[in-house]
Coordinates of C-alpha atoms and ligand atoms in Angstrom, one line a residue:
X1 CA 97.9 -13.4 -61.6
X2 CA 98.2 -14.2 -58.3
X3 CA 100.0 -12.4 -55.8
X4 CA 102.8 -14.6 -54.2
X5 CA 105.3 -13.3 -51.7
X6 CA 107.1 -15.7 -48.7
X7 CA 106.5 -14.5 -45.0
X8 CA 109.0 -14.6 -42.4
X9 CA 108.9 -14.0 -38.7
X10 CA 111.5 -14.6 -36.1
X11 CA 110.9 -17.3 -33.8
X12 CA 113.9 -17.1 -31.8
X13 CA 117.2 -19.7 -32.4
X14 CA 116.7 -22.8 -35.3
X15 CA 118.0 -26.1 -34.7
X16 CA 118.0 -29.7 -36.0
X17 CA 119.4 -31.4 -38.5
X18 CA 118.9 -32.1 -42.5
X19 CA 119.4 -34.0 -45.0
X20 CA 120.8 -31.8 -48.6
X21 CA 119.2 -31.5 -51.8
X22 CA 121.1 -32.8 -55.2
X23 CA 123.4 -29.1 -56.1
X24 CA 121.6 -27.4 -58.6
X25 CA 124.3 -26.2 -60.7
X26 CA 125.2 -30.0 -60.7
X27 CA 122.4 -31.5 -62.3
X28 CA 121.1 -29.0 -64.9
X29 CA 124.5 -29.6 -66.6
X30 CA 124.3 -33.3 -66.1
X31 CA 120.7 -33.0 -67.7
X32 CA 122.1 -31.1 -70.8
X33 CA 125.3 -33.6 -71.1
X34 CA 122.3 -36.3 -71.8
X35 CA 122.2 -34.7 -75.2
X36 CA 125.4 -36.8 -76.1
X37 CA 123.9 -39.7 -75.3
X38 CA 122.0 -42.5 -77.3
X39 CA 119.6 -44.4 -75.3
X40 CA 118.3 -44.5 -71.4
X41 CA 120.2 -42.9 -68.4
X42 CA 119.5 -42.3 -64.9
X43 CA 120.1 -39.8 -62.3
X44 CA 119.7 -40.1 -58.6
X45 CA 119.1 -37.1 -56.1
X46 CA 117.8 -34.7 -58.9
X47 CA 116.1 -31.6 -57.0
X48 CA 112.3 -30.8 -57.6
X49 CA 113.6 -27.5 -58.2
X50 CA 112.1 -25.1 -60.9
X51 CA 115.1 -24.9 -62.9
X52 CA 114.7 -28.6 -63.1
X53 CA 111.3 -28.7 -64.5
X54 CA 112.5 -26.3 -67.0
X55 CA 115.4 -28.5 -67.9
X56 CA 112.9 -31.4 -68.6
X57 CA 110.8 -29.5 -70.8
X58 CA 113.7 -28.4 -73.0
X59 CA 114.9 -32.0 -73.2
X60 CA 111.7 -33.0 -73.9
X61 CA 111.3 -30.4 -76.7
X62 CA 114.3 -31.6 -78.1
X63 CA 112.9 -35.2 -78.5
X64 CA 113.9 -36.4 -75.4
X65 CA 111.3 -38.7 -73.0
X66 CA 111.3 -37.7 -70.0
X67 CA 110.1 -39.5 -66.5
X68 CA 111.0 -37.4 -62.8
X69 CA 109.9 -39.3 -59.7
X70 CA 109.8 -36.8 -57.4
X71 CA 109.4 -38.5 -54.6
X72 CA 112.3 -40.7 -55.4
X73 CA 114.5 -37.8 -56.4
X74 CA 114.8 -40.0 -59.7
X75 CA 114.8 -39.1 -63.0
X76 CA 114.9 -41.3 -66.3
X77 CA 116.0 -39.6 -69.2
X78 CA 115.7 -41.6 -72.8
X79 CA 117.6 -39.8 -75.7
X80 CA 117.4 -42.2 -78.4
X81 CA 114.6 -40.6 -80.6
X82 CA 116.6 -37.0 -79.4
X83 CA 116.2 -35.1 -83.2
X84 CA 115.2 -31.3 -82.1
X85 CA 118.3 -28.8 -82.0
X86 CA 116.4 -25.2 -81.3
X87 CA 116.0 -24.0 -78.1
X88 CA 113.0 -21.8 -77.8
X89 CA 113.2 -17.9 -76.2
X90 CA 110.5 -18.8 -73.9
X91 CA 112.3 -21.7 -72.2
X92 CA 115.8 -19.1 -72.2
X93 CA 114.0 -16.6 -70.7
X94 CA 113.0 -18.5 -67.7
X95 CA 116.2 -20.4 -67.4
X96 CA 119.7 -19.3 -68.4
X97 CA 121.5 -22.8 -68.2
X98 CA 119.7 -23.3 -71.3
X99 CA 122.9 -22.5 -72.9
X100 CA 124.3 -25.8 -71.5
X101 CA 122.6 -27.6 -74.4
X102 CA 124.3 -26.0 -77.3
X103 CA 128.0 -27.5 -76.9
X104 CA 126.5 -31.1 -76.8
X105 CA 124.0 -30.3 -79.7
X106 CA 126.7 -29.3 -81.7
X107 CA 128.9 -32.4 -80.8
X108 CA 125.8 -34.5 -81.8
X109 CA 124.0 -32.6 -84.6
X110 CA 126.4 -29.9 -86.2
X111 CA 124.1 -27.7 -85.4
X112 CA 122.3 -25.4 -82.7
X113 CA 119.9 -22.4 -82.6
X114 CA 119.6 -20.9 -79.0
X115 CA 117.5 -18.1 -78.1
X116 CA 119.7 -15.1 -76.2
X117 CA 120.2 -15.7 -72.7
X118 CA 117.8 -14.0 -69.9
X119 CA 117.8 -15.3 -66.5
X120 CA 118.7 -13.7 -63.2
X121 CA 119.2 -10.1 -62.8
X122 CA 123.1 -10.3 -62.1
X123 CA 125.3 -8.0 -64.7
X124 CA 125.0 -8.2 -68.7
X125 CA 126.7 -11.9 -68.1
X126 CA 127.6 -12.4 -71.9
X127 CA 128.2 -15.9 -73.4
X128 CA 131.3 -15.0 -75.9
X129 CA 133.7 -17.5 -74.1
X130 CA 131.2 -20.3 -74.9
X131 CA 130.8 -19.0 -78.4
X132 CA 134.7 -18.0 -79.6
X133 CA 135.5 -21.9 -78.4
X134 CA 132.9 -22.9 -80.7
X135 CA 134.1 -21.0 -83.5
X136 CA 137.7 -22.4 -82.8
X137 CA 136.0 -25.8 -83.3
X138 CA 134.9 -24.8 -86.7
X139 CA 131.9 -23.4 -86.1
X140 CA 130.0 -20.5 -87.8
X141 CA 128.1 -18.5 -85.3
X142 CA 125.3 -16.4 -86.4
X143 CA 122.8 -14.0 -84.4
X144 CA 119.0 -13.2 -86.1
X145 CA 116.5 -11.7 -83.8
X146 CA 116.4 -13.4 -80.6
X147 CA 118.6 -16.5 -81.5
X148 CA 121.8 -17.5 -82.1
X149 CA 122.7 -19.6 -84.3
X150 CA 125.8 -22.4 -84.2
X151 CA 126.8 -24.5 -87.1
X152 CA 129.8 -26.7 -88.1
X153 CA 130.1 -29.0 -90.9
X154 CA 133.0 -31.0 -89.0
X155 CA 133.4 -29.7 -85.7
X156 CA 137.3 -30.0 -84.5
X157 CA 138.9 -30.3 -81.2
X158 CA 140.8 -27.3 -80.3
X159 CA 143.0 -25.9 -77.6
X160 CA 140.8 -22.9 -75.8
X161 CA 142.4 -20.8 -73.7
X162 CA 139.8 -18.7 -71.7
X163 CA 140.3 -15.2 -70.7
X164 CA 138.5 -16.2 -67.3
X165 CA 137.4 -19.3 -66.0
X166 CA 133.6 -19.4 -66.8
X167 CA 131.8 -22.5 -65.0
X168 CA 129.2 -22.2 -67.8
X169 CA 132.0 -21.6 -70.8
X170 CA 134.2 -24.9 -69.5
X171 CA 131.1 -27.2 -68.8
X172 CA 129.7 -26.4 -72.5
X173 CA 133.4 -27.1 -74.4
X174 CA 133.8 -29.6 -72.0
X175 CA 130.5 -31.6 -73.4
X176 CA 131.0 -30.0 -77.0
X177 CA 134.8 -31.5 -77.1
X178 CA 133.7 -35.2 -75.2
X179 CA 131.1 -35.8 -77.9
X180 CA 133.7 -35.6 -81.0
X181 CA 136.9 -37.7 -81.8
X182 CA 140.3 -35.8 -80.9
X183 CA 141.9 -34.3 -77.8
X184 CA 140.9 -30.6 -76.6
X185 CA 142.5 -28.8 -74.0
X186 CA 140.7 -26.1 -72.1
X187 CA 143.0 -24.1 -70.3
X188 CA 142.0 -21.4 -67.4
X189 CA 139.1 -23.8 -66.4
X190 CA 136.8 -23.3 -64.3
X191 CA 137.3 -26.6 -61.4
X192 CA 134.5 -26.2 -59.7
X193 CA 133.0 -29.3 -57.8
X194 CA 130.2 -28.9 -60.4
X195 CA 132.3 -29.5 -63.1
X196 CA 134.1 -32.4 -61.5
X197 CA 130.8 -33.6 -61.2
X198 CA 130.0 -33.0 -65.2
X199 CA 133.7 -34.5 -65.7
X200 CA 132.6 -37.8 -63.5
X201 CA 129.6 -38.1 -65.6
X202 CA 131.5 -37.8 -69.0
X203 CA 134.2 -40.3 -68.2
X204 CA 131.3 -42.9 -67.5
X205 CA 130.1 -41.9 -71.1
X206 CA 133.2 -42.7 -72.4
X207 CA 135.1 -40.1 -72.4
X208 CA 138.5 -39.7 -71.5
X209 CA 139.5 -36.5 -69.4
X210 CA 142.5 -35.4 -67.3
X211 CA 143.9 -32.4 -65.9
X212 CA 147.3 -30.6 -66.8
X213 CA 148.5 -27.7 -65.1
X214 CA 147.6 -25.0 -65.2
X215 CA 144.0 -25.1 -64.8
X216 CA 143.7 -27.3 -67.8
X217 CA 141.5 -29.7 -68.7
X218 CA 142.2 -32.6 -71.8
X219 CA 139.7 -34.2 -73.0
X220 CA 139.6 -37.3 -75.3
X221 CA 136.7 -37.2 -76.7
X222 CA 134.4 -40.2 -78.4
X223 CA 131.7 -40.4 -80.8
X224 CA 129.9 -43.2 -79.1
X225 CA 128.9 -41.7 -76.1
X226 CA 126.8 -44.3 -73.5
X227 CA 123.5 -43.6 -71.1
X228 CA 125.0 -43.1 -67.3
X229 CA 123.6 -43.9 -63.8
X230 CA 124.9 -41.6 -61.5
X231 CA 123.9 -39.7 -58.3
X232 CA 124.0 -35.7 -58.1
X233 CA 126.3 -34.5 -56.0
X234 CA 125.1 -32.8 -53.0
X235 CA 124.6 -29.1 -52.9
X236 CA 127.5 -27.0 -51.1
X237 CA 125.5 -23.3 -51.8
X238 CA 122.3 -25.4 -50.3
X239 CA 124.5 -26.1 -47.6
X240 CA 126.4 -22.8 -47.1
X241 CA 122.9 -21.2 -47.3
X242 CA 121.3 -23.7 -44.4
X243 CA 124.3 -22.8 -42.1
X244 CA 124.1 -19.3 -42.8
X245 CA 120.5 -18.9 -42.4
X246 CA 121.0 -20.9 -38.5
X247 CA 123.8 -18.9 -37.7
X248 CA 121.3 -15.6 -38.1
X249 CA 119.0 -16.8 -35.9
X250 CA 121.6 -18.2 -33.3
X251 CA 121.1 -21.8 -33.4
X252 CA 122.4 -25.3 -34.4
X253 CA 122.7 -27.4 -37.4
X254 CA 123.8 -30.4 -38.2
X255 CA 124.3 -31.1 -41.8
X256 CA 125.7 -34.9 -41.7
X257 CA 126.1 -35.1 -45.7
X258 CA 127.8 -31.9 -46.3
X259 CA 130.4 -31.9 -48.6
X260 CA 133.1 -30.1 -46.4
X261 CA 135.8 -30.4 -48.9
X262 CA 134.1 -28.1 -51.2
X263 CA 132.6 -25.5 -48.3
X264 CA 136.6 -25.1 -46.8
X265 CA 136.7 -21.1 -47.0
X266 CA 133.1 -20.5 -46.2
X267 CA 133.5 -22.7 -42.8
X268 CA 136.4 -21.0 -42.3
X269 CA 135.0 -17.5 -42.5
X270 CA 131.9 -18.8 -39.9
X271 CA 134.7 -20.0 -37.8
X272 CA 136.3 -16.5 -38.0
X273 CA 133.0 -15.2 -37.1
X274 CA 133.1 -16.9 -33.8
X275 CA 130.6 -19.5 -35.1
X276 CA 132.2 -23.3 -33.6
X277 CA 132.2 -25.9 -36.5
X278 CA 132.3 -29.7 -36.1
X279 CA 133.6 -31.7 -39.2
X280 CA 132.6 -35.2 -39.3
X281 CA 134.6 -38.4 -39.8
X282 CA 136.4 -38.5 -43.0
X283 CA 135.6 -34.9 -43.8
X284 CA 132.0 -35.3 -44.4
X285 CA 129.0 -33.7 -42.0
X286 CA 128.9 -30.6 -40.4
X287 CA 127.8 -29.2 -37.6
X288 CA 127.4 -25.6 -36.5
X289 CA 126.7 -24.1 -33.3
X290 CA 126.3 -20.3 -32.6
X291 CA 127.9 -17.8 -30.4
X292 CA 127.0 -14.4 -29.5
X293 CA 128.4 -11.7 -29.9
X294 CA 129.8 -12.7 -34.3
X295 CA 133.5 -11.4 -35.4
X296 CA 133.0 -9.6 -38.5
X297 CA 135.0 -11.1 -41.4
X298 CA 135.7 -9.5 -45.0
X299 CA 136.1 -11.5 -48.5
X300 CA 136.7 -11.1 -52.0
X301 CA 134.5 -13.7 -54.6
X302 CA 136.5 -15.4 -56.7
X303 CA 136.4 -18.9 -58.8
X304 CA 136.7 -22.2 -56.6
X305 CA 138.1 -22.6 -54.8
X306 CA 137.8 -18.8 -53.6
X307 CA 134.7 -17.8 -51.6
X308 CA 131.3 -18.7 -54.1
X309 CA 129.8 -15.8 -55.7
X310 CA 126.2 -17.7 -54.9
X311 CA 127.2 -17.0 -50.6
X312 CA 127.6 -13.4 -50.9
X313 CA 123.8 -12.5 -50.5
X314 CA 123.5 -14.2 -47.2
X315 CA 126.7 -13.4 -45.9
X316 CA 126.0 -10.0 -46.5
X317 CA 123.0 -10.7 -44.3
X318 CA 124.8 -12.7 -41.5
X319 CA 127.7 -10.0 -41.7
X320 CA 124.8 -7.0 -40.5
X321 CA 124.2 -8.9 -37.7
X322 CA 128.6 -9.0 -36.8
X323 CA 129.7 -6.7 -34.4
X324 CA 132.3 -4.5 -35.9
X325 CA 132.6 -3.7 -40.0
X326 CA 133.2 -6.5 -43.0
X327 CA 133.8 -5.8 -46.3
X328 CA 132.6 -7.6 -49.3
X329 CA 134.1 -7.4 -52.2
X330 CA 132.1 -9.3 -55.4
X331 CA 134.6 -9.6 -58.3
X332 CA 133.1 -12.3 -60.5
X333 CA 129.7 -10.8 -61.6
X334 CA 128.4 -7.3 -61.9
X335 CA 125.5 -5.9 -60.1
X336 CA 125.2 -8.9 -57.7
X337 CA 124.6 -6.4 -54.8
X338 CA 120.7 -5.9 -55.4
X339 CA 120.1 -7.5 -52.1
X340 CA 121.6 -4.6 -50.4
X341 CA 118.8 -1.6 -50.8
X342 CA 116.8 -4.0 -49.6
X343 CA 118.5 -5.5 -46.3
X344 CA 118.9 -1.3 -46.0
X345 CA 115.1 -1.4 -45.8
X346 CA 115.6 -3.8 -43.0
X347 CA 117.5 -1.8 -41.2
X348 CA 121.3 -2.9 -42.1
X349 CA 124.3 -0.7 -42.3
X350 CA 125.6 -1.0 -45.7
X351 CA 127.5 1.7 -47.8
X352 CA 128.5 0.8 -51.2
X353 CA 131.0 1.4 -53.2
X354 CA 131.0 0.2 -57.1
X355 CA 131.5 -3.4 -56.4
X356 CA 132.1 -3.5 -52.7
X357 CA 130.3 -3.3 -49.4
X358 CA 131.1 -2.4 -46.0
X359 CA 128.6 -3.6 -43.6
X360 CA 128.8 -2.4 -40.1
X361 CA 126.5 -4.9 -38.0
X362 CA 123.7 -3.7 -36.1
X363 CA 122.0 -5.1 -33.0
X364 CA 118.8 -5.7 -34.6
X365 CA 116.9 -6.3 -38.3
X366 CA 113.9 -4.9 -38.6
X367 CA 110.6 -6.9 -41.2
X368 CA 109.7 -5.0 -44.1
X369 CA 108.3 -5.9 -47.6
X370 CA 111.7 -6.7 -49.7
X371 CA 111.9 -7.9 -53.4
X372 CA 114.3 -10.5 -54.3
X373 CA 116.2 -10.4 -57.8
X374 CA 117.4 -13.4 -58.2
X375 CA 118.0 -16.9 -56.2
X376 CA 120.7 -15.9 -54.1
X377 CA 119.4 -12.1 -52.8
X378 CA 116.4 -13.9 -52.0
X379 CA 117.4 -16.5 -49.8
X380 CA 119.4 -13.7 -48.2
X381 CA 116.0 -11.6 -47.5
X382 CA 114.8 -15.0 -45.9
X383 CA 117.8 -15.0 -44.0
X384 CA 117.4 -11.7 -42.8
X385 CA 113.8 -12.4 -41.9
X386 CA 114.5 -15.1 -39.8
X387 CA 116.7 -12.9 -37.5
X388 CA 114.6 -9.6 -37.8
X389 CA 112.3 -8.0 -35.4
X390 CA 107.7 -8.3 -37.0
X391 CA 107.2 -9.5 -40.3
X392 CA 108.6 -9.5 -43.4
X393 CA 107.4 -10.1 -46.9
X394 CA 109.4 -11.0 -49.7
X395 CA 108.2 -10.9 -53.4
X396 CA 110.3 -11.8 -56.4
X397 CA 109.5 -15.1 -54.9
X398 CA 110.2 -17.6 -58.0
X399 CA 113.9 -17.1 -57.9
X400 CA 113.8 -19.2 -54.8
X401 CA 111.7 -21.4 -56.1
X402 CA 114.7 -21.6 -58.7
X403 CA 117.0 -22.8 -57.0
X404 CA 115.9 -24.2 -53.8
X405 CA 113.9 -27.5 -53.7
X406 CA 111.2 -26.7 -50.4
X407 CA 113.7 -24.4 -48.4
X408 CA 110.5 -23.2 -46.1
X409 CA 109.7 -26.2 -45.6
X410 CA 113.3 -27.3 -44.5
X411 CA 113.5 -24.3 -42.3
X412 CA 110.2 -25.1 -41.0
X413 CA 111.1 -28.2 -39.4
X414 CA 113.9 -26.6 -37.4
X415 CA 111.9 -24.1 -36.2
X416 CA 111.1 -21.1 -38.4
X417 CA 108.4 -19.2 -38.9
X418 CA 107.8 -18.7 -42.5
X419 CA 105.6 -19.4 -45.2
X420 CA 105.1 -18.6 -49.2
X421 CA 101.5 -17.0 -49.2
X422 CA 99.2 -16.8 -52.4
X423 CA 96.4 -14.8 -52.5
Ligands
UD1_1 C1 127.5 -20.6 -62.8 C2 126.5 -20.9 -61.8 C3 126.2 -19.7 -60.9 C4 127.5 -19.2 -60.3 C5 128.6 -19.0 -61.3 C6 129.9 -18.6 -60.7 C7 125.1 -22.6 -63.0 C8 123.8 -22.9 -63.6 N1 125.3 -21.3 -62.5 O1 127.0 -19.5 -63.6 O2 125.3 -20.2 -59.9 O3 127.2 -18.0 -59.6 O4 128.7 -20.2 -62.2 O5 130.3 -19.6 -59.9 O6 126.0 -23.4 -62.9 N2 131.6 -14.5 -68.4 C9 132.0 -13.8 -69.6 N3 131.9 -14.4 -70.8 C10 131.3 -15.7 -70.9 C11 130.9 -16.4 -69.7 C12 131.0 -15.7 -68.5 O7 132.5 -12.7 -69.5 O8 131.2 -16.2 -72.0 C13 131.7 -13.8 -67.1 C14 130.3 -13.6 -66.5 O9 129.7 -12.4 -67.0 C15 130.7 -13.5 -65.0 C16 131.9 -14.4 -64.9 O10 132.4 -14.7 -66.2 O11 131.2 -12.2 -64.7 C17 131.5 -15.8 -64.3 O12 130.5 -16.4 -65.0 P1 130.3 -17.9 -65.2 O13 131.4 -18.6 -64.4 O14 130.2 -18.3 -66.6 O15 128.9 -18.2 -64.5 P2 127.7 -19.1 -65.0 O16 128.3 -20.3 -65.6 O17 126.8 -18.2 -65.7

């Protein structure tokens, strides 16, 4: 196989401006929601992200025809011959969200046999919230081998209240509970922007949902369930990432379609840093100019809208460039501080402590050859490159690819140095 890593040197401050990618997390969910669906729909500024690719394929396993237009960041989705309800280990292995499809399979087909999750390299990250709320609906889960196995003879809304508030756990009993008559209520939801996203795309279906408080969402659900149009929302981690990556390298950015609303704490912690940040008119666009020397600043990840688990890598990364000691504290996965041995290879002060990290900055980053364990440790080893001192090579490579449609390239045109080899 070949060998693939990313190079990176620094070549001094980035600047420019760019346009954002479709959010990830956004349209793999939207993808799966198609499930409930009879008939033709189509989504605008989809990614050509990996993920994505692998998202087709299952649909298309599943019966589904599939058309993407990459160029027009377009992607035609026709359901109505949709008979398959098995999700192969293969495709789970390379793609976690694969779980997304077994709410709406069992909405349409009573029925759903999903290989166990794989996926990144963050924690044991179990699925029991998704599965308990099934088996409140009536279902009767069963594991054999590598699968697990959902089945209901008449599936039943429910009221689910969730120990914690899973994005994954409230977008799949969100779709499960749209796609069958009767009113559920999810309480302790997760409300991130990505699920009001999913929640947008539902209500076109035909579905009626509405938020109580606490945290709750009720859904109304239907069993005739129409083909959308709608456009992917843009990506805030894309976003986050972009201005994080400039900031390390002491530049400029201007990000005129950022969706500030959603990025509130993380622009507020760049501000804190001594970073100035320009909102645009009506609270969309962004722009981000650096200052020398950075404040360090310390967090805690929590659910939206608390600072996103996805921006810890790179902050991590920005913060070893502060003057002064940050602390990072990651409460919402396990083991989603792999990134750190390695920006130690690079030369950053980090101590760790179970699930915090004290980083005390250092004048300079040194290159070195890094591996990356999942999306968001390696766009913070990109990060890191972009502001370190000779080169540095980054395998683990396809976790970027993941989740980031062309983020050289982008980087590229503001001025980087960096490049994925092959050889
Ligand atoms: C989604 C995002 C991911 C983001 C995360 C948190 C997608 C494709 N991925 O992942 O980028 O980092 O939200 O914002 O949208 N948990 C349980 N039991 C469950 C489900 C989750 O204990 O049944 C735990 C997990 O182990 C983790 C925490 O809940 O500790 C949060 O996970 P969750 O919100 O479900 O994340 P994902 O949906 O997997």
């Amino acid at each position: 196989m070949a060998h693939e890593y990313i190079r990176v040197q620094n070549a001094g401050p980035l600047s420019g401006e760019l346009t954002l990618e479709g959010a990830k997390n956004a349209v793999l969910v939207t993808m799966a929601s198609l499930v409930l669906t009879r008939g033709k729909s189509r989504l605008t500024r989809v990614p050509a992200s990996h993920d994505v690719y692998q998202m087709k394929t299952l649909l298309e396993e599943l019966g589904a025809e599939v058309l993407f237009d990459e160029q027009k960041h377009e992607l035609i989705v026709d359901t109505t011959f949709l008979n398959g309800w098995s999700v192969s280990p293969d495709l789970m292995k390379r793609m976690r969200a694969s779980i997304l499809v077994m709410g709406p399979l069992l909405a349409r087909f009573g029925k759903a046999k999903i290989a166990l999750p794989g996926g990144c390299l963050i924690g044991t990250r179990p699925v029991d919230l998704h599965l308990k709320a099934f088996a409140r609906m009536g279902a009767t889960i069963t594991t054999s081998g590598d699968f697990l196995q959902a089945d209901v003879e008449k599936i039943r809304p429910c009221r689910f209240v969730m120990d914690y508030p899973s994005v994954g756990a409230t977008e799949n009993i969100l779709m499960a509970a749209a796609g069958i008559s009767g009113v559920t209520e999810i309480v302790n939801a997760a409300l991130e922007p990505e699920v009001l996203d999913l929640i947008t795309v539902l209500r076109n279906m035909g579905a009626h949902i509405d938020f109580a408080f606490p945290a709750t969402i009720v859904v109304q659900g239907s069993l005739d369930l129409k083909p959308v149009e709608h456009e992917i929302m843009c990506d805030r981690l894309e976003a986050g990432t972009l201005l994080i990556a400039v900031a390390a390298t002491g530049g400029t950015l201007s990000l005129p379609d950022a969706p500030v609303d959603s990025l509130e704490l993380v622009l507020e912690k760049l501000s804190e840093m001594g970073l100035s940040i320009e909102v645009g008119p009506q609270g969309r666009g962004v722009k981000l100019t650096s200052h020398r020397p950075m404040n360090p600043v310390s967090f805690k990840t929590m659910p939206y809208p608390g600072f996103p688990t996805d921006l810890q890598a790179p902050m991590t990364a920005l913060l070893s460039l502060a003057s002064g000691k940050g602390v990072i504290h990651e409460t919402v996965f396990e083991n989603r501080l792999l990134h750190v041995p390695e920006l130690q290879k690079m030369g950053a002060q980090i101590s760790l402590s179970g699930d915090r990290a004290t980083i005390t900055g250092v004048e300079r980053l040194y290159g070195a050859s890094v591996i990356a364990t999942d999306i968001r440790a390696a766009a913070a080893l990109v990060i890191a490159g972009l502001a370190a001192e000779g080169e540095t090579r980054i395998t683990g490579i396809h976790h970027l690819l993941r989740g980031y449609e062309g983020l050289d390239q982008k980087l590229r045109t503001l001025g980087a140095c960096i490049e994925i080899v092959r050889d």
